[in-house]
Short mmCIF file of C-alpha atoms in Angstrom, two decimals:
data_model
loop_
_atom_site.label_atom_id
_atom_site.label_comp_id
_atom_site.label_asym_id
_atom_site.label_seq_id
_atom_site.Cartn_x
_atom_site.Cartn_y
_atom_site.Cartn_z
CA UNK A 305 124.73 55.57 61.87
CA UNK A 306 120.86 56.13 61.50
CA UNK A 307 118.34 53.52 62.21
CA UNK A 308 115.85 51.96 59.97
CA UNK A 309 113.40 54.21 61.83
CA UNK A 310 115.10 57.72 61.14
CA UNK A 311 116.69 56.75 57.56
CA UNK A 312 115.29 58.89 54.88
CA UNK A 313 112.47 56.54 52.84
CA UNK A 314 111.72 57.90 48.99
CA UNK A 315 108.45 59.28 48.38
CA UNK A 316 106.64 55.90 45.32
CA UNK A 317 103.56 56.84 43.86
CA UNK A 318 102.04 54.66 41.03
CA UNK A 319 102.85 56.97 38.51
CA UNK A 320 106.29 57.43 39.44
CA UNK A 321 106.76 53.33 39.43
CA UNK A 322 104.63 52.06 36.70
CA UNK A 323 105.60 52.11 32.97
CA UNK A 324 104.64 55.08 30.79
CA UNK A 325 102.18 52.25 28.52
CA UNK A 326 100.87 50.42 31.77
CA UNK A 327 97.57 50.15 29.80
CA UNK A 328 99.00 47.81 27.35
CA UNK A 329 101.33 46.07 29.90
CA UNK A 330 101.08 42.78 31.18
CA UNK A 331 102.22 43.30 34.97
CA UNK A 332 102.69 40.74 37.23
CA UNK A 333 103.65 41.41 41.11
CA UNK A 334 104.49 40.22 44.50
CA UNK A 335 102.51 41.59 47.42
CA UNK A 336 102.72 40.79 51.13
CA UNK A 337 99.59 40.04 52.48
CA UNK A 338 99.14 40.07 56.42
CA UNK A 339 96.25 38.83 56.53
CA UNK A 340 98.37 35.33 55.82
CA UNK A 341 101.42 36.64 56.88
CA UNK A 342 102.75 35.94 53.31
CA UNK A 343 103.34 36.63 50.19
CA UNK A 344 100.41 36.78 47.11
CA UNK A 345 101.06 36.89 43.37
CA UNK A 346 99.24 39.35 41.68
CA UNK A 347 98.16 41.12 38.63
CA UNK A 348 99.42 45.10 38.13
CA UNK A 349 95.96 46.43 36.23
CA UNK A 350 96.57 50.85 35.97
CA UNK A 351 96.35 51.49 39.70
CA UNK A 352 94.73 48.66 41.14
CA UNK A 353 96.45 45.29 42.41
CA UNK A 354 94.44 42.10 42.04
CA UNK A 355 95.19 38.77 44.14
CA UNK A 356 95.30 35.84 41.76
CA UNK A 357 96.97 33.32 44.34
CA UNK A 358 94.05 30.97 44.22
CA UNK A 359 95.14 30.62 40.33
CA UNK A 360 98.83 30.48 40.34
CA UNK A 361 99.70 30.04 44.26
CA UNK A 362 103.71 31.06 42.86
CA UNK A 363 105.48 33.71 40.04
CA UNK A 364 106.77 30.45 38.60
CA UNK A 365 103.57 28.37 38.38
CA UNK A 366 101.96 30.97 36.18
CA UNK A 367 104.69 31.27 34.40
CA UNK A 368 104.92 28.15 33.38
CA UNK A 369 101.32 28.74 31.66
CA UNK A 370 101.36 29.61 28.05
CA UNK A 371 97.90 31.96 28.64
CA UNK A 372 100.23 33.83 31.94
CA UNK A 373 99.32 37.24 29.79
CA UNK A 374 95.97 36.57 29.70
CA UNK A 375 95.32 35.53 33.34
CA UNK A 376 96.83 38.69 34.70
CA UNK A 377 94.99 41.07 32.38
CA UNK A 378 91.80 39.48 32.31
CA UNK A 379 91.19 36.55 35.50
CA UNK A 380 88.67 36.88 38.22
CA UNK A 381 91.00 37.51 41.62
CA UNK A 382 90.56 38.04 45.29
CA UNK A 383 91.47 40.45 47.44
CA UNK A 384 92.31 43.99 45.75
CA UNK A 385 94.89 46.56 46.49
CA UNK A 386 95.81 50.32 45.88
CA UNK A 387 99.30 50.10 44.40
CA UNK A 388 99.77 53.71 46.44
CA UNK A 389 98.80 52.39 49.41
CA UNK A 390 101.07 49.41 48.38
CA UNK A 391 103.90 51.64 47.59
CA UNK A 392 103.95 54.04 50.95
CA UNK A 393 103.75 51.09 53.21
CA UNK A 394 107.22 50.01 54.76
CA UNK A 395 108.89 46.93 52.89
CA UNK A 396 110.80 46.02 55.62
CA UNK A 397 107.11 44.96 58.52
CA UNK A 398 105.05 41.95 58.05
CA UNK A 399 101.66 43.75 59.70
CA UNK A 400 101.12 45.82 56.63
CA UNK A 401 100.29 44.97 52.80
CA UNK A 402 103.17 46.22 50.90
CA UNK A 403 104.89 44.79 47.52
CA UNK A 404 107.72 42.35 47.45
CA UNK A 405 110.36 41.26 44.45
CA UNK A 406 108.12 40.05 41.91
CA UNK A 407 109.72 36.53 41.57
CA UNK A 408 109.81 33.61 43.71
CA UNK A 409 110.84 30.53 43.16
CA UNK A 410 113.28 31.64 40.45
CA UNK A 411 117.59 31.20 40.84
CA UNK A 412 118.86 34.27 40.47
CA UNK A 413 121.75 33.98 38.06
CA UNK A 414 123.71 36.74 37.01
CA UNK A 415 125.77 37.37 33.61
CA UNK A 416 128.42 39.34 34.18
CA UNK A 417 131.14 41.58 31.90
CA UNK A 418 128.85 42.17 28.85
CA UNK A 419 129.16 45.55 28.38
CA UNK A 420 132.86 46.87 27.08
CA UNK A 421 132.39 49.93 29.06
CA UNK A 422 132.11 47.86 32.31
CA UNK A 423 134.65 45.44 31.19
CA UNK A 424 137.44 47.85 31.57
CA UNK A 425 136.02 48.79 34.68
CA UNK A 426 136.53 44.90 36.26
CA UNK A 427 140.19 45.24 35.07
CA UNK A 428 140.76 48.37 36.70
CA UNK A 429 139.25 46.86 39.99
CA UNK A 430 141.42 44.01 39.13
CA UNK A 431 144.31 45.89 38.67
CA UNK A 432 144.20 48.11 41.85
CA UNK A 433 143.87 45.20 44.02
CA UNK A 434 140.67 47.31 45.42
CA UNK A 435 141.81 50.36 46.01
CA UNK A 436 140.10 53.19 44.33
CA UNK A 437 142.89 55.50 44.55
CA UNK A 438 144.90 54.17 42.31
CA UNK A 439 141.71 53.97 39.79
CA UNK A 440 142.54 56.90 37.88
CA UNK A 441 146.34 56.05 36.93
CA UNK A 442 145.42 52.53 35.82
CA UNK A 443 142.22 54.24 33.77
CA UNK A 444 144.13 56.56 32.04
CA UNK A 445 146.67 53.57 31.09
CA UNK A 446 144.31 51.04 30.20
CA UNK A 447 142.14 53.97 28.02
CA UNK A 448 145.87 55.06 26.48
CA UNK A 449 146.05 50.94 25.09
CA UNK A 450 143.11 49.61 24.94
CA UNK A 451 140.96 53.15 23.45
CA UNK A 452 138.28 51.88 21.63
CA UNK A 453 139.90 48.38 20.28
CA UNK A 454 136.87 46.71 21.85
CA UNK A 455 134.12 48.41 20.46
CA UNK A 456 131.80 46.67 19.01
CA UNK A 457 133.94 43.27 19.34
CA UNK A 458 131.68 39.90 18.93
CA UNK A 459 132.69 38.08 22.14
CA UNK A 460 134.34 34.28 20.00
CA UNK A 461 134.87 36.13 16.91
CA UNK A 462 138.39 36.64 15.46
CA UNK A 463 138.60 40.28 15.98
CA UNK A 464 138.16 39.20 19.28
CA UNK A 465 141.23 36.75 19.16
CA UNK A 466 143.27 39.50 17.46
CA UNK A 467 142.48 42.03 20.86
CA UNK A 468 143.72 39.35 22.99
CA UNK A 469 146.88 39.54 21.53
CA UNK A 470 147.54 43.42 21.78
CA UNK A 471 146.47 42.88 25.34
CA UNK A 472 148.52 40.43 26.16
CA UNK A 473 151.63 41.53 24.71
CA UNK A 474 151.10 44.55 26.47
CA UNK A 475 150.66 42.93 30.27
CA UNK A 476 147.01 43.79 30.15
CA UNK A 477 145.44 40.20 29.65
CA UNK A 478 142.34 39.82 32.56
CA UNK A 479 140.62 37.09 33.60
CA UNK A 480 137.50 39.58 33.19
CA UNK A 481 138.60 39.91 29.72
CA UNK A 482 138.64 36.13 29.09
CA UNK A 483 135.00 36.34 29.86
CA UNK A 484 134.06 39.86 28.16
CA UNK A 485 135.45 38.68 24.64
CA UNK A 486 136.62 34.93 25.36
CA UNK A 487 133.84 32.29 23.62
CA UNK A 488 132.61 31.46 26.89
CA UNK A 489 130.28 34.13 29.17
CA UNK A 490 130.41 34.67 33.04
CA UNK A 491 127.29 33.34 34.44
CA UNK A 492 126.94 32.80 38.21
CA UNK A 493 124.06 32.54 40.72
CA UNK A 494 123.44 35.97 42.40
CA UNK A 495 121.43 35.42 45.65
CA UNK A 496 119.75 32.48 46.93
CA UNK A 497 115.92 31.78 45.90
CA UNK A 498 113.35 34.34 48.03
CA UNK A 499 115.95 36.58 49.13
CA UNK A 500 115.60 39.18 46.79
CA UNK A 501 114.27 43.08 48.17
CA UNK A 502 111.61 44.46 46.39
CA UNK A 503 110.90 48.01 45.69
CA UNK A 504 110.58 50.76 48.45
CA UNK A 505 112.82 48.24 50.67
CA UNK A 506 116.53 49.17 51.52
CA UNK A 507 119.61 47.34 49.68
CA UNK A 508 122.43 46.96 51.73
CA UNK A 509 126.48 46.93 50.97
CA UNK A 510 128.78 45.25 53.43
CA UNK A 511 129.15 47.40 56.11
CA UNK A 512 133.10 46.83 55.76
CA UNK A 513 133.38 48.29 52.01
CA UNK A 514 134.44 51.46 50.70
CA UNK A 515 134.05 50.47 46.88
CA UNK A 516 131.00 49.77 46.25
CA UNK A 517 128.51 51.04 43.30
CA UNK A 518 124.90 49.85 42.19
CA UNK A 519 124.35 48.18 38.77
CA UNK A 520 121.23 48.67 37.43
CA UNK A 521 120.49 45.84 34.84
CA UNK A 522 117.29 44.68 32.49
CA UNK A 523 116.64 40.95 34.55
CA UNK A 524 114.86 38.31 31.98
CA UNK A 525 112.84 35.42 33.46
CA UNK A 526 113.07 32.70 32.17
CA UNK A 527 110.44 29.77 33.07
CA UNK A 528 111.66 25.59 33.45
CA UNK A 529 111.56 24.66 29.48
CA UNK A 530 114.26 28.12 28.89
CA UNK A 531 111.63 30.53 27.37
CA UNK A 532 112.15 33.85 28.45
CA UNK A 533 108.41 35.00 29.12
CA UNK A 534 109.02 37.95 30.59
CA UNK A 535 111.74 41.34 32.10
CA UNK A 536 112.02 43.48 35.47
CA UNK A 537 114.59 45.55 36.19
CA UNK A 538 117.40 44.66 38.81
CA UNK A 539 119.96 46.28 40.84
CA UNK A 540 123.16 43.44 41.08
CA UNK A 541 124.68 45.63 43.79
CA UNK A 542 128.98 45.77 42.94
CA UNK A 543 131.73 45.86 46.24
CA UNK A 544 134.23 46.74 44.40
CA UNK A 545 136.79 46.62 46.86
CA UNK A 546 136.20 43.56 47.64
CA UNK A 547 136.04 41.06 43.88
CA UNK A 548 138.61 43.52 42.93
CA UNK A 549 141.25 41.60 45.73
CA UNK A 550 140.59 38.62 43.63
CA UNK A 551 137.99 37.65 41.63
CA UNK A 552 137.24 34.43 43.85
CA UNK A 553 135.65 36.80 46.37
CA UNK A 554 132.66 37.03 44.58
CA UNK A 555 130.31 35.28 46.34
CA UNK A 556 131.73 37.67 49.34
CA UNK A 557 131.12 40.80 46.81
CA UNK A 558 128.15 39.82 45.54
CA UNK A 559 125.91 38.13 47.81
CA UNK A 560 124.48 39.13 50.94
CA UNK A 561 121.65 40.22 53.08
CA UNK A 562 119.46 42.31 51.14
CA UNK A 563 122.15 42.83 48.29
CA UNK A 564 119.76 42.17 45.35
CA UNK A 565 116.99 44.26 44.19
CA UNK A 566 114.17 43.14 41.76
CA UNK A 567 111.30 44.90 40.83
CA UNK A 568 108.75 46.83 40.48
CA UNK A 569 106.66 44.00 38.32
CA UNK A 570 107.73 41.85 35.80
CA UNK A 571 106.06 42.31 32.78
CA UNK A 572 105.22 39.84 30.83
CA UNK A 573 105.76 39.20 26.82
CA UNK A 574 103.76 39.57 24.11
CA UNK A 575 102.93 41.28 20.82
CA UNK A 576 103.39 44.93 22.34
CA UNK A 577 106.62 44.07 24.45
CA UNK A 578 108.58 41.33 22.96
CA UNK A 579 112.28 40.45 22.95
CA UNK A 580 113.49 42.51 20.41
CA UNK A 581 112.20 45.33 22.81
CA UNK A 582 114.21 43.97 25.15
CA UNK A 583 117.34 44.46 23.12
CA UNK A 584 116.39 48.37 22.88
CA UNK A 585 115.76 49.34 26.38
CA UNK A 586 117.29 51.96 28.11
CA UNK A 587 118.05 52.36 31.73
CA UNK A 588 118.60 55.49 33.44
CA UNK A 589 119.87 55.58 37.19
CA UNK A 590 120.15 58.49 39.70
CA UNK A 591 121.45 58.13 43.04
CA UNK A 592 120.73 61.17 45.65
CA UNK A 593 122.13 61.46 48.61
CA UNK A 594 121.56 62.62 51.99
CA UNK A 595 123.98 65.53 51.61
CA UNK A 596 122.79 67.35 48.12
CA UNK A 597 124.98 64.89 45.65
CA UNK A 598 123.25 63.40 42.78
CA UNK A 599 124.45 61.02 40.54
CA UNK A 600 122.89 60.63 36.78
CA UNK A 601 123.76 57.57 34.42
CA UNK A 602 122.55 55.47 31.88
CA UNK A 603 123.15 52.34 29.59
CA UNK A 604 121.49 50.78 26.04
CA UNK A 605 120.31 46.92 25.38
CA UNK A 606 121.93 48.08 22.46
CA UNK A 607 125.75 48.19 23.12
CA UNK A 608 125.34 44.37 25.33
CA UNK A 609 128.06 42.71 23.41
CA UNK A 610 126.17 39.04 23.88
CA UNK A 611 122.84 38.76 22.33
CA UNK A 612 120.09 37.83 25.61
CA UNK A 613 119.48 34.58 23.98
CA UNK A 614 122.61 33.43 24.03
CA UNK A 615 123.59 34.74 27.54
CA UNK A 616 120.12 32.49 28.32
CA UNK A 617 121.04 29.26 26.44
CA UNK A 618 124.80 29.53 28.38
CA UNK A 619 122.26 29.36 31.46
CA UNK A 620 119.83 26.82 30.73
CA UNK A 621 120.39 23.72 28.09
CA UNK A 622 121.25 20.13 28.30
CA UNK A 623 124.31 21.31 30.87
CA UNK A 624 121.50 23.12 33.04
CA UNK A 625 118.12 22.99 34.06
CA UNK A 626 116.31 25.25 36.62
CA UNK A 627 113.51 23.00 37.38
CA UNK A 628 111.52 26.10 38.64
CA UNK A 629 113.25 28.43 35.78
CA UNK A 630 115.63 31.61 36.78
CA UNK A 631 115.69 34.90 36.53
CA UNK A 632 118.90 36.23 34.61
CA UNK A 633 120.94 39.31 35.20
CA UNK A 634 122.20 40.67 31.64
CA UNK A 635 124.98 42.99 33.39
CA UNK A 636 125.38 46.54 33.17
CA UNK A 637 126.76 49.50 30.86
CA UNK A 638 126.91 51.67 33.91
CA UNK A 639 130.36 51.65 36.01
CA UNK A 640 130.85 55.26 37.94
CA UNK A 641 134.03 56.67 37.79
CA UNK A 642 133.55 60.25 38.79
CA UNK A 643 134.78 61.53 42.07
CA UNK A 644 131.96 61.62 45.18
CA UNK A 645 134.56 62.74 47.71
CA UNK A 646 138.53 63.49 47.00
CA UNK A 647 140.55 63.58 44.07
CA UNK A 648 140.91 60.48 42.72
CA UNK A 649 137.99 57.91 45.30
CA UNK A 650 135.49 57.42 42.39
CA UNK A 651 132.13 56.94 43.59
CA UNK A 652 131.09 55.04 46.43
CA UNK A 653 128.16 54.55 47.81
CA UNK A 654 126.96 56.88 51.65
CA UNK A 655 124.41 55.71 53.96
CA UNK A 656 120.62 57.06 52.93
CA UNK A 657 121.54 56.64 49.17
CA UNK A 658 118.38 56.76 47.15
CA UNK A 659 118.86 54.59 44.00
CA UNK A 660 116.29 55.48 41.29
CA UNK A 661 116.55 52.37 38.20
CA UNK A 662 113.82 53.00 35.54
CA UNK A 663 112.77 51.80 32.01
CA UNK A 664 110.38 53.22 30.12
CA UNK A 665 108.96 49.99 29.36
CA UNK A 666 109.60 48.87 32.94
CA UNK A 667 108.94 51.29 35.20
CA UNK A 668 111.33 51.70 38.33
CA UNK A 669 112.74 50.21 40.86
CA UNK A 670 113.88 52.37 44.29
CA UNK A 671 115.68 51.53 47.21
CA UNK A 672 117.53 52.91 49.94
CA UNK A 673 120.78 51.86 50.35
CA UNK A 674 121.84 50.71 53.99
CA UNK A 675 124.69 48.13 55.56
CA UNK A 676 123.62 44.62 54.52
CA UNK A 677 124.47 44.17 58.69
CA UNK A 678 121.47 46.84 59.35
CA UNK A 679 119.38 45.41 56.58
CA UNK A 680 116.17 43.49 57.71
CA UNK A 681 116.96 40.46 58.15
CA UNK A 682 115.77 37.43 55.22
CA UNK A 683 113.75 35.46 57.18
CA UNK A 684 111.24 33.92 54.48
CA UNK A 685 112.57 31.19 53.00
CA UNK A 686 111.05 27.89 50.94
CA UNK A 687 110.30 25.86 53.62
CA UNK A 688 107.59 29.06 55.29
CA UNK A 689 106.50 29.83 52.06
CA UNK A 690 105.43 26.26 51.83
CA UNK A 691 103.72 25.74 54.82
CA UNK A 692 102.17 28.79 54.15
CA UNK A 693 100.67 28.33 51.49
CA UNK A 694 100.07 24.87 52.77
CA UNK A 695 98.47 26.82 55.65
CA UNK A 696 96.26 29.11 52.80
CA UNK A 697 94.32 25.89 51.00
CA UNK A 698 96.34 27.34 47.37
CA UNK A 699 98.84 24.03 47.40
#
């Protein structure tokens, strides 16, 4: 297998990762600053990135402020970088300035099976026991029985209850269908605090996995009071073979080194980018393999089965608090079924795949696939962050 030094790297520029309406956007980034050997909270102002750490030492602190968008747009800052220079720097070296995931102390949560199309793919994983060779046969049977019966069903509604009766009678009821159309959504912890990687970094799948795919998602950024303060893009990497063996292996399938990518920036909500804008976002996916293989996909937040505020309420409330805030992957419509290799084997990643997840209002998150075992180890945790900020005199 190729080393990190020889692995193909995406060519990133400011123009390729910024949202189309960057001039109207309040964008938050995090930058690794080699002078401090630690992260800086930063504002993205066009192609300039401005250090705001003296005003808000963490993104979590910034988002607790009611005037966060004004601070990002107008506050005087410290060090500045050219965005192009940050994007072209290796994301695994601490001796050069580069972009990090644009969140820090927030807990990383994820909602699953929130789209009907991907819901059925989860059922297929379960029915095949994670064996991709059986997927086409099971997919055809489920499609014949269910058809479009789940399209437009509101979870927890009488129509959902009737659909459940039909599926039970056909022997097709599943734990995935329970959270997909039942009253309670699936919400799980995707990754530890500070473990997410940003745009330009390697993203990891377990070396033992033979059936896996990207999951392009809108990620909500929520403060300690449960207010949605912004949105970004995420890749909730999915190991279909492992989760398909048992839902109890969810943590094994989802939480591994470099298995969570978030970025490129947090776009703060304002008059020109509100929750209704988020509800209408379209997400595009492109995977480019070193062998010339290209996969295209897209999804629309318009097709989500549960409103984004319902997902937030299922995560935060009297039943559970997050004093440093949290981010919430909202689920994906995308579930690739086309064969990459042998007929019936479906899609799976190859090492060196370049995964680009993009939206016109959020920009582009770009990562290169490797194994979790070969990705740069996660070494900078909460303890080191606190020591680093204290030594810099910003706490």
